[in-house]
Amino acid sequence: MPPPVARISQISKYEGQEVELRGWLYGKRSSGKLHFLQVRDGSGVIQAVVFKNEVPTEMFARADHILQESSIVVRGTVRADKRSPLGFELGVNHVEVVHEAKDYPITPKEHGVAYLMEKRHLWLRSARQNVILRVRHTVEKAIRDFFDEDGFTLVDAPIFTPAACEGTSTLFEVPYFDLGKAYLTQSGQLYMEAAAMALGKVYCFGPTFRAEKSKTRRHLTEFWMVEPEVAFMDLEEDMTLAERFICSIVQRVLDKHEREIREVLERDTSKLQTVKPPFPRMTYGEAIERLNKAGHPSKWGDDFGGDEETVLASQFDRPVIVHRYPADLKAFYFKRDPADPRVALGMDVLAPEGFGEIIGGGQREDDFDALLGRIEEHKLPVEAFEWYLDLRKYGSVPHAGFGLGVERTVSWLCGLHHVRETIPFARMMERITP
Ligand code: 4AD
Ligand code: MG
């Protein structure tokens, strides 16, 4: 009877037993009577020790010539090993090559990121990228769990849309039969507003698109966003929701990945342990004062870019919320502050350590006439927004929500300089392959 097939992540359950592992050769070293094969199976890496006296002569000789990333099957006994990061190794009695990989283009030597992005389909196999993809998975699961457990209903928003949500300058156009042009969605928000009036608490979670002509470390043309929207919620409650939400994601990621983030990604995880409520909150006006005090000259009306966000966020050990931006800087749908009509009831959550804005959101205009005026001021096609205006005709209520970008969040949690490594296949101005 062949031994049971095990996954490396579950290997502790098999201590002292014989198992079969199916995977790829990650690395290898040899010393006369011993070959040390680093075997990865997608769930982890284990050292498989091939001892000359424990396998047939031919198999031992073959094991010395297996090339990096060849697919292999190994069988052997699971042994505790205190020196290995995994805590276990495999004493091999059988090795076989499924497919030989010749000249694998990513060798253990250092490659530049441009080269690695070109080979992204293979780069995903490396240890760092493995951890990042697993953290992303956990972030997405934590997002779903948070809202599902809080009484929200997941409502999928369309990808083809007839009009802009976040401003016309970043729309991707798509030809759409006899109806002319459609656009790839920039945000599901407007549809979530309709859904919130139907279901009370809703969220969408999917890809969004921005034809942003900016080649920064924080911008992708295709990124994933989660957008909750809640009826009868105001800006203050929206900020509290965002705070609870972020804390739950951070806690989940620490619970599951603290060690690999620290050891494999070499990110200082003590900087994540401090992410607890309450987050500091300040108005845009206060933020401008702080920027000036910090030696970064700014005046009312300036928009914040990466530099301003970094100066502000670096003053705190947890995310900071900036609210009530000048309405002119913000999208058409924000409600004005009744106490100061120059400002919009919007907020951004800025991640610490220079990772930038991870959340944007706020309270929506719920008055028909004010909203219609805003659509006209922004020179948006009123016909395309008639359905949206309807929501202000039939039982309009105060409501609010926000959008959190998955890639910005993962880059912060993993301590990655550029968002391109946080998504399996990045889409940027200068990249659409692989
Ligand atoms: O601030 P944004 O543009 O907000 C909205 O789209 C709202 N409609 C959301 C809502 O209220 N429902 O985008 C929200 C978040 C940003 O904070 C950022 O994390 C991410 O989406 N984001 C990007 N991530 C990667 N690349 C880009 N080009 C991004 N643009 C925004
Ligand atoms: Mg924003």
Coordinates of C-alpha atoms and ligand atoms in Angstrom, one line a residue:
M1 CA 0.0 0.0 0.0
P2 CA 1.5 3.4 -0.9
P3 CA 1.8 5.8 2.0
P4 CA -0.8 8.6 2.4
V5 CA -0.3 11.8 0.3
A6 CA 0.4 14.7 2.8
R7 CA 0.6 18.5 2.3
I8 CA 3.7 20.1 3.9
S9 CA 1.5 22.6 5.9
Q10 CA -0.1 19.6 7.6
I11 CA 3.1 17.6 8.1
S12 CA 3.2 17.7 11.9
K13 CA 0.2 15.4 11.9
Y14 CA 2.4 12.7 10.3
E15 CA 5.4 12.6 12.7
G16 CA 7.0 9.2 12.7
Q17 CA 4.9 8.0 9.7
E18 CA 5.6 7.4 6.1
V19 CA 4.1 9.9 3.6
E20 CA 4.2 10.8 -0.1
L21 CA 4.8 14.4 -1.0
R22 CA 4.0 15.8 -4.5
G23 CA 5.7 19.0 -5.5
W24 CA 8.6 20.7 -7.1
L25 CA 12.3 20.9 -6.4
Y26 CA 13.0 24.3 -4.8
G27 CA 16.7 23.9 -4.1
K28 CA 19.3 21.2 -3.5
R29 CA 22.7 20.7 -1.9
S30 CA 24.7 17.5 -1.7
S31 CA 27.6 16.2 0.5
G32 CA 28.8 12.8 -0.8
K33 CA 26.5 10.4 1.0
L34 CA 23.6 12.8 1.4
H35 CA 21.4 14.9 -0.8
F36 CA 19.3 17.6 0.7
L37 CA 16.3 18.3 -1.5
Q38 CA 14.2 21.4 -0.7
V39 CA 10.7 20.2 -1.8
R40 CA 7.9 22.7 -2.1
D41 CA 4.3 21.7 -2.7
G42 CA 2.5 25.1 -2.6
S43 CA 1.7 24.8 1.1
G44 CA 5.3 25.0 2.4
V45 CA 8.9 23.9 1.9
I46 CA 10.4 20.8 3.6
Q47 CA 13.9 19.4 3.5
A48 CA 13.9 15.9 2.2
V49 CA 17.1 14.1 3.1
V50 CA 18.2 11.3 0.7
F51 CA 20.8 9.1 2.3
K52 CA 22.9 6.9 0.1
N53 CA 22.3 3.7 2.1
E54 CA 18.6 4.2 2.2
V55 CA 17.7 4.3 -1.5
P56 CA 18.7 2.2 -4.6
T57 CA 22.0 3.3 -6.1
E58 CA 20.5 4.6 -9.3
M59 CA 17.9 6.6 -7.4
F60 CA 20.6 8.2 -5.3
A61 CA 22.6 9.1 -8.4
R62 CA 19.5 10.5 -10.1
A63 CA 18.6 12.6 -7.1
D64 CA 21.9 14.5 -7.5
H65 CA 20.9 15.7 -11.0
I66 CA 17.4 16.9 -10.5
L67 CA 17.1 20.4 -11.8
Q68 CA 15.4 23.3 -10.0
E69 CA 11.6 23.4 -10.4
S70 CA 11.4 19.9 -11.8
S71 CA 8.2 18.3 -10.6
I72 CA 8.8 15.4 -8.2
V73 CA 7.2 12.8 -6.0
V74 CA 9.1 11.8 -2.8
R75 CA 8.2 9.3 -0.1
G76 CA 9.7 8.9 3.3
T77 CA 9.4 9.2 7.0
V78 CA 8.5 12.4 8.7
R79 CA 11.0 13.3 11.5
A80 CA 11.0 16.1 13.9
D81 CA 14.0 18.5 13.3
K82 CA 14.5 21.4 15.6
R83 CA 16.9 23.2 13.3
S84 CA 14.4 23.6 10.4
P85 CA 12.0 26.5 10.3
L86 CA 9.2 23.9 9.7
G87 CA 10.2 21.7 12.6
F88 CA 10.2 18.6 10.5
E89 CA 12.2 16.9 7.7
L90 CA 11.6 13.9 5.5
G91 CA 13.9 10.8 5.6
V92 CA 13.5 9.8 2.0
N93 CA 13.2 6.2 0.7
H94 CA 11.9 7.0 -2.8
V95 CA 12.3 9.9 -5.3
E96 CA 10.9 10.1 -8.7
V97 CA 10.9 12.9 -11.3
V98 CA 7.5 13.6 -12.9
H99 CA 8.9 16.3 -15.3
E100 CA 12.3 17.7 -15.7
A101 CA 12.5 21.5 -15.8
K102 CA 15.5 22.6 -17.9
D103 CA 17.0 26.0 -17.5
Y104 CA 14.4 27.4 -15.1
P105 CA 14.8 31.2 -15.7
I106 CA 14.6 32.3 -12.0
T107 CA 17.7 31.1 -10.2
P108 CA 18.6 31.7 -6.6
K109 CA 20.7 34.7 -7.6
E110 CA 19.2 38.1 -7.5
H111 CA 17.1 39.2 -10.4
G112 CA 15.7 42.7 -10.9
V113 CA 12.0 43.3 -10.4
A114 CA 11.5 44.2 -14.1
Y115 CA 12.8 40.8 -15.1
L116 CA 10.7 39.0 -12.4
M117 CA 7.5 40.8 -13.5
E118 CA 8.2 39.6 -17.0
K119 CA 8.4 36.1 -15.5
R120 CA 5.5 36.6 -13.1
H121 CA 3.9 33.3 -14.1
L122 CA 6.9 31.6 -12.6
W123 CA 7.9 34.1 -10.0
L124 CA 4.7 33.2 -8.1
R125 CA 6.4 29.9 -7.1
S126 CA 9.0 31.6 -5.0
A127 CA 8.8 31.7 -1.2
R128 CA 8.2 35.4 -0.8
Q129 CA 5.5 35.5 -3.4
N130 CA 3.9 32.4 -1.8
V131 CA 3.6 34.2 1.5
I132 CA 2.2 37.3 -0.2
L133 CA -0.5 35.4 -2.1
R134 CA -1.5 33.6 1.1
V135 CA -1.8 36.8 3.0
R136 CA -3.9 38.2 0.2
H137 CA -6.1 35.2 0.5
T138 CA -6.5 35.7 4.2
V139 CA -7.3 39.4 3.7
E140 CA -10.0 38.5 1.3
K141 CA -11.4 35.9 3.6
A142 CA -11.3 38.2 6.6
I143 CA -13.2 40.9 4.5
R144 CA -15.9 38.4 3.6
D145 CA -16.2 37.1 7.2
F146 CA -16.3 40.5 8.8
F147 CA -19.3 41.7 6.7
D148 CA -21.1 38.3 6.6
E149 CA -20.9 38.1 10.4
D150 CA -22.1 41.7 10.8
G151 CA -25.4 41.2 8.9
F152 CA -24.3 42.5 5.5
T153 CA -25.5 40.9 2.3
L154 CA -23.0 40.5 -0.6
V155 CA -24.4 42.1 -3.7
D156 CA -22.4 41.9 -6.9
A157 CA -22.0 45.1 -8.9
P158 CA -21.8 45.2 -12.7
I159 CA -18.4 45.7 -14.4
F160 CA -19.8 47.4 -17.6
T161 CA -21.3 50.7 -16.6
P162 CA -22.8 53.6 -18.6
A163 CA -21.1 56.4 -16.7
A164 CA -18.4 57.6 -14.4
C165 CA -18.5 57.3 -10.6
E166 CA -15.1 58.6 -9.6
G167 CA -14.5 61.2 -12.3
T168 CA -14.4 61.0 -16.1
S169 CA -10.6 61.3 -16.5
T170 CA -9.9 57.7 -15.4
L171 CA -12.5 55.7 -17.4
F172 CA -11.7 52.8 -19.7
E173 CA -14.0 52.8 -22.7
V174 CA -15.3 49.6 -24.3
P175 CA -17.4 49.5 -27.5
Y176 CA -20.9 48.3 -26.6
F177 CA -23.0 47.1 -29.5
D178 CA -25.6 49.5 -30.7
L179 CA -25.6 51.3 -27.4
G180 CA -22.3 53.0 -28.2
K181 CA -19.8 53.1 -25.4
A182 CA -19.7 51.4 -22.1
Y183 CA -17.0 51.9 -19.4
L184 CA -15.3 49.5 -17.0
T185 CA -16.4 50.2 -13.5
Q186 CA -14.4 52.5 -11.3
S187 CA -16.5 51.6 -8.2
G188 CA -19.6 49.6 -7.4
Q189 CA -20.7 52.3 -5.0
L190 CA -23.7 53.8 -6.9
Y191 CA -25.2 50.3 -7.3
M192 CA -24.6 49.5 -3.6
E193 CA -26.6 52.6 -2.7
A194 CA -29.5 51.1 -4.6
A195 CA -28.9 47.8 -2.9
A196 CA -28.7 49.4 0.6
M197 CA -32.1 50.8 0.1
A198 CA -33.3 47.3 -0.7
L199 CA -31.3 45.3 1.9
G200 CA -30.1 47.8 4.5
K201 CA -26.5 46.7 4.8
V202 CA -24.7 45.5 1.7
Y203 CA -21.2 45.2 0.2
C204 CA -19.7 44.4 -3.1
F205 CA -16.3 42.9 -3.7
G206 CA -14.7 42.8 -7.1
P207 CA -12.3 44.2 -9.6
T208 CA -12.4 47.9 -10.5
F209 CA -10.6 49.8 -13.2
R210 CA -8.9 53.1 -13.4
A211 CA -7.3 54.5 -16.5
E212 CA -4.9 56.4 -14.3
K213 CA -2.0 57.9 -16.1
S214 CA 0.1 57.6 -13.0
K215 CA 3.1 55.3 -12.7
T216 CA 3.3 55.3 -8.9
R217 CA 4.0 52.5 -6.5
R218 CA 0.4 52.7 -5.3
H219 CA -1.5 52.6 -8.6
L220 CA -2.8 49.7 -10.6
T221 CA -5.2 50.0 -13.6
E222 CA -7.1 47.0 -12.3
F223 CA -7.5 46.5 -8.6
W224 CA -9.8 44.8 -6.1
M225 CA -12.1 46.8 -3.9
V226 CA -14.6 45.9 -1.2
E227 CA -17.4 48.5 -0.8
P228 CA -19.9 48.4 2.1
E229 CA -22.9 50.7 2.0
V230 CA -25.4 51.1 4.9
A231 CA -28.8 52.8 5.0
F232 CA -29.3 55.2 8.0
M233 CA -25.6 55.6 8.6
D234 CA -23.8 58.9 8.9
L235 CA -20.1 59.8 8.5
E236 CA -19.2 59.3 12.2
E237 CA -20.6 55.8 12.1
D238 CA -18.9 55.1 8.8
M239 CA -15.5 56.0 10.3
T240 CA -16.2 53.6 13.2
L241 CA -17.2 50.8 10.8
A242 CA -13.9 51.4 8.9
E243 CA -11.9 51.3 12.1
R244 CA -13.5 48.0 13.3
F245 CA -13.1 46.5 9.9
I246 CA -9.4 47.3 9.5
C247 CA -8.6 46.0 13.0
S248 CA -10.3 42.7 12.2
I249 CA -8.3 42.2 9.0
V250 CA -5.0 43.1 10.8
Q251 CA -5.8 40.7 13.6
R252 CA -6.7 37.9 11.3
V253 CA -3.5 38.3 9.3
L254 CA -1.4 38.4 12.5
D255 CA -3.1 35.3 13.8
K256 CA -2.4 33.4 10.7
H257 CA 0.8 34.8 9.2
E258 CA 2.7 36.7 11.8
R259 CA 5.7 34.4 11.7
E260 CA 6.1 34.2 7.9
I261 CA 5.6 37.9 7.4
R262 CA 8.4 38.5 9.9
E263 CA 10.7 35.8 8.8
V264 CA 10.1 35.5 5.0
L265 CA 9.1 39.0 4.2
E266 CA 11.3 40.6 6.9
R267 CA 8.6 43.0 7.8
D268 CA 8.6 44.4 11.4
T269 CA 5.2 43.0 12.6
S270 CA 5.3 45.0 15.9
K271 CA 4.2 47.9 13.7
L272 CA 0.9 45.9 13.1
Q273 CA 0.4 44.9 16.7
T274 CA -0.5 48.5 17.6
V275 CA -3.4 48.7 15.2
K276 CA -6.2 48.9 17.7
P277 CA -9.2 51.3 18.0
P278 CA -9.5 54.2 18.4
F279 CA -7.8 55.6 15.3
P280 CA -6.8 59.2 15.4
R281 CA -9.3 61.4 13.5
M282 CA -8.7 64.9 12.2
T283 CA -10.5 67.2 9.8
Y284 CA -8.8 68.2 6.5
G285 CA -8.3 71.6 8.0
E286 CA -6.4 70.1 11.0
A287 CA -4.4 68.0 8.6
I288 CA -3.3 71.1 6.7
E289 CA -2.1 72.7 10.0
R290 CA -0.2 69.5 10.9
L291 CA 1.5 69.4 7.5
N292 CA 2.7 73.0 7.9
K293 CA 3.9 72.3 11.4
A294 CA 5.8 69.3 10.1
G295 CA 7.6 71.6 7.6
H296 CA 5.5 70.6 4.6
P297 CA 4.0 73.9 3.3
S298 CA 0.3 73.3 2.4
K299 CA -2.7 75.5 2.1
W300 CA -6.5 75.0 2.2
G301 CA -7.6 73.5 -1.1
D302 CA -4.5 71.4 -1.8
D303 CA -5.2 67.8 -2.7
F304 CA -3.1 65.2 -0.8
G305 CA -0.7 63.0 -2.7
G306 CA 1.6 60.3 -1.5
D307 CA 3.9 62.8 0.1
E308 CA 1.3 64.5 2.2
E309 CA -0.2 61.2 3.2
T310 CA 3.2 59.9 4.3
V311 CA 4.0 63.0 6.4
L312 CA 0.6 62.8 8.2
A313 CA 0.5 59.0 8.7
S314 CA 4.1 58.8 10.0
Q315 CA 3.0 60.8 13.1
F316 CA 0.9 57.9 14.4
D317 CA 1.4 54.2 15.2
R318 CA -1.9 53.2 13.6
P319 CA -4.0 54.3 10.7
V320 CA -5.3 57.9 10.8
I321 CA -8.6 59.1 9.5
V322 CA -8.8 62.5 7.7
H323 CA -12.4 63.7 7.1
R324 CA -14.2 66.7 5.7
Y325 CA -12.1 67.5 2.7
P326 CA -12.9 70.5 0.5
A327 CA -15.9 69.5 -1.6
D328 CA -14.2 70.6 -4.8
L329 CA -11.6 67.9 -4.4
K330 CA -14.1 65.2 -4.1
A331 CA -16.6 63.2 -6.3
F332 CA -20.0 64.5 -7.0
Y333 CA -22.0 62.2 -4.7
F334 CA -20.7 63.4 -1.3
K335 CA -23.1 65.2 1.0
R336 CA -21.9 68.6 2.1
D337 CA -21.4 69.3 5.8
P338 CA -24.4 71.3 7.0
A339 CA -22.0 73.0 9.4
D340 CA -19.6 74.1 6.7
P341 CA -20.9 73.7 3.1
R342 CA -17.3 74.1 1.7
V343 CA -16.5 70.6 2.9
A344 CA -17.8 67.2 1.9
L345 CA -18.7 64.6 4.5
G346 CA -16.0 62.3 3.2
M347 CA -13.1 60.5 4.8
D348 CA -9.9 58.7 3.9
V349 CA -8.1 56.2 6.0
L350 CA -4.3 56.5 5.7
A351 CA -2.1 53.5 6.6
P352 CA 1.0 54.2 8.7
E353 CA 4.6 54.0 7.5
G354 CA 3.9 55.7 4.2
F355 CA 1.6 53.0 2.7
G356 CA -0.9 55.7 1.8
E357 CA -4.7 55.8 1.5
I358 CA -6.3 52.4 2.0
I359 CA -9.9 53.5 2.4
G360 CA -11.9 56.3 0.8
G361 CA -15.6 56.9 1.6
G362 CA -18.2 58.9 3.3
Q363 CA -21.8 60.1 3.5
R364 CA -23.8 60.4 0.3
E365 CA -26.0 63.3 -0.8
D366 CA -29.5 62.1 -0.1
D367 CA -31.4 65.2 -1.3
F368 CA -32.7 65.1 -4.9
D369 CA -32.2 68.7 -5.8
A370 CA -28.7 69.0 -4.3
L371 CA -27.6 65.8 -6.1
L372 CA -29.1 66.9 -9.4
G373 CA -27.2 70.2 -9.0
R374 CA -24.0 68.3 -8.3
I375 CA -24.4 66.1 -11.3
E376 CA -24.9 69.2 -13.5
E377 CA -21.9 71.0 -12.0
H378 CA -19.7 68.1 -12.7
K379 CA -21.0 68.0 -16.3
L380 CA -22.1 64.4 -16.0
P381 CA -24.8 63.1 -18.3
V382 CA -28.0 63.3 -16.3
E383 CA -29.8 60.6 -18.3
A384 CA -27.2 58.0 -17.1
F385 CA -27.9 59.0 -13.5
E386 CA -31.7 59.0 -13.6
W387 CA -31.9 55.7 -11.8
Y388 CA -29.5 57.0 -9.2
L389 CA -31.6 60.1 -8.7
D390 CA -34.7 57.8 -8.2
L391 CA -33.1 56.7 -5.0
R392 CA -33.6 60.2 -3.7
K393 CA -37.2 60.3 -4.9
Y394 CA -38.6 57.1 -3.1
G395 CA -37.8 56.9 0.6
S396 CA -34.4 58.6 0.6
V397 CA -32.4 58.2 3.8
P398 CA -29.0 59.3 5.1
H399 CA -26.5 56.6 4.1
A400 CA -22.8 56.1 3.9
G401 CA -20.1 53.6 3.0
F402 CA -16.5 53.3 1.8
G403 CA -14.2 51.4 -0.4
L404 CA -11.0 49.5 0.7
G405 CA -8.4 48.6 -1.8
V406 CA -7.1 45.1 -1.3
E407 CA -3.7 45.7 -2.9
R408 CA -2.9 48.8 -0.8
T409 CA -3.9 46.9 2.3
V410 CA -1.8 43.9 1.4
S411 CA 1.2 46.0 0.6
W412 CA 0.9 47.7 4.0
L413 CA 0.5 44.4 5.9
C414 CA 3.3 42.7 4.1
G415 CA 5.5 45.8 4.1
L416 CA 5.9 45.9 0.3
H417 CA 7.1 49.0 -1.3
H418 CA 5.1 48.6 -4.5
V419 CA 1.5 47.2 -5.0
R420 CA 2.5 45.2 -8.1
E421 CA 3.6 42.3 -5.9
T422 CA 0.3 42.1 -4.0
I423 CA -1.9 41.0 -7.0
P424 CA -1.2 37.7 -8.8
F425 CA -1.0 39.4 -12.3
A426 CA -0.6 43.1 -12.1
R427 CA -2.1 45.5 -14.6
M428 CA -0.4 48.8 -14.9
M429 CA 0.0 51.5 -17.5
E430 CA 3.1 49.8 -18.8
R431 CA 2.1 46.2 -18.2
I432 CA -0.6 43.9 -19.4
T433 CA 1.4 40.6 -19.6
P434 CA 1.7 37.9 -18.5
Ligands
4AD1 O1 -11.0 56.6 -2.8 P1 -11.6 55.8 -3.9 O2 -11.4 56.3 -5.3 O3 -13.1 55.6 -3.5 C1 -14.1 55.1 -4.3 O4 -14.0 54.5 -5.3 C2 -15.4 55.1 -3.6 N1 -16.5 55.0 -4.6 C3 -15.5 54.0 -2.6 C4 -16.8 54.0 -1.8 O5 -17.1 54.9 -1.1 N2 -17.6 53.0 -2.0 O6 -11.0 54.3 -3.9 C5 -11.1 53.5 -2.7 C6 -9.8 52.8 -2.4 C7 -8.6 53.7 -2.2 O7 -8.5 54.1 -0.8 C8 -7.4 52.7 -2.5 O8 -7.2 51.8 -1.4 C9 -8.0 51.9 -3.6 O9 -9.4 52.0 -3.6 N3 -7.5 52.5 -4.9 C10 -6.6 51.9 -5.7 N4 -5.8 50.9 -5.5 C11 -4.8 50.6 -6.4 N5 -4.7 51.3 -7.6 C12 -5.5 52.3 -7.8 N6 -5.3 53.0 -9.0 C13 -6.5 52.7 -6.8 N7 -7.4 53.7 -6.8 C14 -8.0 53.5 -5.6
MG2 MG -9.7 58.2 -2.6

